[in-house]
Structure formats: C-alpha cells, structure tokens
C-alpha atoms as one frame of an Amber mdcrd trajectory, in Angstrom:
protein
   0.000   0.000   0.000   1.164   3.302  -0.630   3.115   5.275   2.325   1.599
   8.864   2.182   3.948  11.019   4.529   3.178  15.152   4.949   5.991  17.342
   5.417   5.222  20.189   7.547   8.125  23.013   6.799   7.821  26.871   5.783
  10.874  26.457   3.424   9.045  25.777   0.273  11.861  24.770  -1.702  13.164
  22.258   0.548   9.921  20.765   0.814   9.508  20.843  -3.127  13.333  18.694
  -3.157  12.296  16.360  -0.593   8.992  15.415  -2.556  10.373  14.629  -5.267
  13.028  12.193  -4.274  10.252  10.411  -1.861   7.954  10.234  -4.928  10.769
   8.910  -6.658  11.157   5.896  -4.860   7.091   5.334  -4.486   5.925   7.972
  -1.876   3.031  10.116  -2.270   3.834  13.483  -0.406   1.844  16.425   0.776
   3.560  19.383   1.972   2.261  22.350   4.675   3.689  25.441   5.512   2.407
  26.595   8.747   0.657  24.780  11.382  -2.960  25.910  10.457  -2.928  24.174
   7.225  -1.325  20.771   8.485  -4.185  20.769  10.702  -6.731  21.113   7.825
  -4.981  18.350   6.041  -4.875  16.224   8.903  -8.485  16.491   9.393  -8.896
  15.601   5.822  -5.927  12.341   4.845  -4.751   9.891   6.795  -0.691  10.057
   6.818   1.735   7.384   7.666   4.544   9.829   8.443   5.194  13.390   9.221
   8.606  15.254   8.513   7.995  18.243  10.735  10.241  21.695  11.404  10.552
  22.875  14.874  10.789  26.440  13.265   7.483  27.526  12.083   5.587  31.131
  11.391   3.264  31.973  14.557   4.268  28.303  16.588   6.785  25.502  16.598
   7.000  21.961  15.806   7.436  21.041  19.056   3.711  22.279  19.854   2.022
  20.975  16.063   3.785  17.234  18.368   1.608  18.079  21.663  -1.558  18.325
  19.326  -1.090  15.476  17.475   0.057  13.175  19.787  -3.157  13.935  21.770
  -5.287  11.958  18.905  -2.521  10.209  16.780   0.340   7.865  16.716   1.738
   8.653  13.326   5.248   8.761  13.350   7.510  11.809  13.594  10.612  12.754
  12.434  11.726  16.219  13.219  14.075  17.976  11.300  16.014  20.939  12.285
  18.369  23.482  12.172  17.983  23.520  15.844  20.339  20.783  17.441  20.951
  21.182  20.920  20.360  18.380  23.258  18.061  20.430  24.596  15.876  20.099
  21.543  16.655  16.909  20.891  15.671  15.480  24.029  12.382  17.322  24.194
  11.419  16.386  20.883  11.361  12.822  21.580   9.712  13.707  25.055   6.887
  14.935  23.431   6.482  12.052  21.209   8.557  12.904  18.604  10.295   8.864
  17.002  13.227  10.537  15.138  15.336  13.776  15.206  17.522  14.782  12.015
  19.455  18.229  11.826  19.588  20.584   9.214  21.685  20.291   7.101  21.451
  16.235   6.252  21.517  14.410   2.816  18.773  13.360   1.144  20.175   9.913
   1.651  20.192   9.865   4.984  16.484  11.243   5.149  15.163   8.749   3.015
  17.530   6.058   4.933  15.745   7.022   8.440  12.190   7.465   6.477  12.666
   3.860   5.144  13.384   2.790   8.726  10.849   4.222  10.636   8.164   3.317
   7.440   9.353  -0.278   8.340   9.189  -0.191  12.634   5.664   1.133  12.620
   3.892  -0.313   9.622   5.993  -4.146   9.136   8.476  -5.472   6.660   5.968
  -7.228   4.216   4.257  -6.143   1.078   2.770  -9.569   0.821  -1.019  -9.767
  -0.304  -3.086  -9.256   2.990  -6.384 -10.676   3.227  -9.195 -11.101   5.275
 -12.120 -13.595   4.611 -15.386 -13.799   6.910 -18.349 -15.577   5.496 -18.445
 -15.391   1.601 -16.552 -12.381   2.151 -13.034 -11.196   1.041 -11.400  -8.405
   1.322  -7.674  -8.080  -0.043  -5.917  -4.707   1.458  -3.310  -4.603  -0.250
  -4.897  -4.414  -3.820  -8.183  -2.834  -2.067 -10.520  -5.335  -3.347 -13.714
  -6.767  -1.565 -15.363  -9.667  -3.264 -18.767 -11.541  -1.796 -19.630 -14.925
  -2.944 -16.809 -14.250  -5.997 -19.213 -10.653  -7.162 -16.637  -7.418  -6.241
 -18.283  -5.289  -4.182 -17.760  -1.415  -5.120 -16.859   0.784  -2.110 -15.793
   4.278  -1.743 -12.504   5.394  -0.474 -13.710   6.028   3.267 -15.544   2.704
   3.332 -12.829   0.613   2.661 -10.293   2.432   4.622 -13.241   1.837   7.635
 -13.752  -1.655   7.023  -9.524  -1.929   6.627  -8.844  -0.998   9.589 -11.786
  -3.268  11.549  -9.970  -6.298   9.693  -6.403  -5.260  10.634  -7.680  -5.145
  14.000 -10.466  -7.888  13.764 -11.429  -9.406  16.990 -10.732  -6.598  18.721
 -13.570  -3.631  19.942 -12.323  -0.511  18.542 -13.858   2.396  20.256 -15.519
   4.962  17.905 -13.293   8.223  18.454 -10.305   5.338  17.701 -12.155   5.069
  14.057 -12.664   8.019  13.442  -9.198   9.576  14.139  -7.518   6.595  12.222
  -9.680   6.406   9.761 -10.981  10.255   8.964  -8.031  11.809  10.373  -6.486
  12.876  13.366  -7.911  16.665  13.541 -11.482  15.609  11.835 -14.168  17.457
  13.104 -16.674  14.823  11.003 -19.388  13.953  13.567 -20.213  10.382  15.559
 -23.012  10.133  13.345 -20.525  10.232  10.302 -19.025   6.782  11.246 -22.396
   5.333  12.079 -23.647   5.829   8.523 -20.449   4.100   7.209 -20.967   0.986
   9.262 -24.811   1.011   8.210 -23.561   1.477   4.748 -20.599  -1.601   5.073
 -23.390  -3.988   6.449 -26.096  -3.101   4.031 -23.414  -3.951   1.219 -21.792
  -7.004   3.594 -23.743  -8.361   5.478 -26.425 -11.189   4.580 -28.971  -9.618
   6.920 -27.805  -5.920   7.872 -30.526  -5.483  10.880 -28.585  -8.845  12.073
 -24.991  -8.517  11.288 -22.958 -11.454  12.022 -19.494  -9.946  11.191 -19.384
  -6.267  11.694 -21.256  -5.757  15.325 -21.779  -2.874  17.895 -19.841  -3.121
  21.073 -22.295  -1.423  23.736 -20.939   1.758  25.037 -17.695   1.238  23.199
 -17.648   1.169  19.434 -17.609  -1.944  16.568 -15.635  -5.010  16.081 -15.199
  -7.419  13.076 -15.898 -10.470  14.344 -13.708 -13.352  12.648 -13.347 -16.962
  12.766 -10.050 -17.818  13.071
C-alpha cells in the first residue's frame, strides 16, 4: 500500500526537493507550511509519516507534536536546524520517534524514512487478506469480493472496514475510528461513522438489521468479528 507522509516546513523549496526524491522511490507526499494548514490536512488524509520543522511562522513543531500526539500515533521525524540536546531530548519527550538536523543528505532522510516506514507499519508487502463468510477483502490491492461478485466501495468505506480487519477481533472504540480512519484533527461527527458501518453492512452483510461480522460493542464502538 502506498506510504503517504506530509511534510510540515515553511521552506518551500526544501519541501519541493524532498517530494520529489520520496515520490521517486514510491511515496506520495503532501507538503504544509504553517501549522494551520497541516491541521486542515490532517483532518482531511490519513498520513503514515510526518517530517515536521521545529521552526514555524506563529508556533513551533514542538507544539504541532503536543496536538497530534493527543489523537494520533503517526510517526515523527523532526528535522532541524535547531540541534541542541536540549531540543533533541524534548522532541522525543513529546512524542517525537526521530530527530535529524539541518543540514542532512537526502540519503540519509530517506535512509531514516525507510526505517521508521518499516518499525511502525511491518516489513511485508505480501497480499493481505481477510475472509469472513463469503466475504473477502484483499488490502493490499483494495478489493472486496462476496460470494466471488466485487463489491464497489468508496474510499472512506474501505479504509473503515480496513482498519476493523487489521484489528479484527478486537472492539475498537468509535473516536479510535474516526481519528484513524478520517483523520487525526477531523471534526466529522459520531453520526458520520455510524452511517459508514450502516452502509458496510447493508453492502456485507447477509442480513444488515442482524450482522454477524461487523457488530456494535455497547458503550464502546464496533468489532469485526472473525473466525479464526
């Protein structure tokens, strides 16, 4: 699956140089300059990484961290002309995974990019699937099939029903969906991610007033319920 990373910097240039040689070796980038956008893109994309300056126009990179680390778990690299210890140790205090200084190669940033891609998301780019009932759904190609017919999704439905099968078995509470899936600064409402589970079993399920696979969890969210 393509790795979409956001690179939060006011140096426009830079950021144009370090998107292309990420989309060169199969990245898709998004680039912010201040703080007030990231956060609009944030509530909008899901991102597996985030390249963030500490120096920023009106607040730092050190407070965008606080923010996001309230909601998300995406992984962080900062990058810096600031390189104290100082700096360095409160940027991975405040949940920062990685800490590069300006100046640094564009081999070494893809190097620790590569690395940290790897820790948080697995080595293997082998097909993934998940099969309940007549049901399968293949996330790497982003395929669901029922009894052999595909079954047409949108983009948020599949991400939804993605993450419930990498997590199957296991009640995910609803604000946990709906930062992972929407975005970690999405002001979409509850109701939002009700609709897309009525939606999912409607299209899914062989009675969607009954669902035998994707159920409520009273007081606490959904879960994909698998045999194993």
């Amino acid at each position: 699956m393509e790795k979409h990373i956001l690179i939060i910097d006011d140096d426009k240039e830079l950021s144009f140089i370090i998107s292309d040689m990420l989309e060169n070796y199969g990245y898709k980038v998004s680039c912010a300059e201040n703080a007030s956008k990231a956060f609009d893109m944030l509530s909008e994309n899901k991102y597996h990484l985030i390249l963030l300056d500490i120096n920023l126009p009106e607040t730092t990179g050190f407070e965008v961290c606080k923010s996001l680390r309230e909601v998300s778990s995406v992984p962080v690299i900062f990058a810096s002309a600031r390189t104290s210890e100082t700096d360095r140790i409160t940027g991975f205090d405040i949940g920062g995974d990685d800490y590069l200084p300006k100046p640094y190669s564009m081999k070494e940033l893809l190097s620790r990019i590569n690395a940290l891609i790897r820790r948080a998301y697995g080595f293997s780019e082998e097909k993934k699937t998940v099969t309940f009932g007549d049901v399968c759904v293949n996330i790497t190609s982003r395929t669901v099939e029922k009894n052999g017919q595909v079954i047409p999704l949108s983009l948020r439905e599949f991400d939804l029903l993605a993450y419930l099968c990498e997590h199957k078995n296991t009640a995910i509470a609803k604000d946990k969906l709906l930062s992972e899936v929407w975005g970690a600064f999405s002001l979409v409402e509850p109701s939002t991610l009700t609709v897309h589970i009525r939606w999912l079993r409607e299209k899914l399920e062989d009675d969607p007033a009954k669902p035998k696979y994707i159920k409520t969890v009273f007081k606490v969210g959904y879960i994909l319920e698998v045999q194993e």
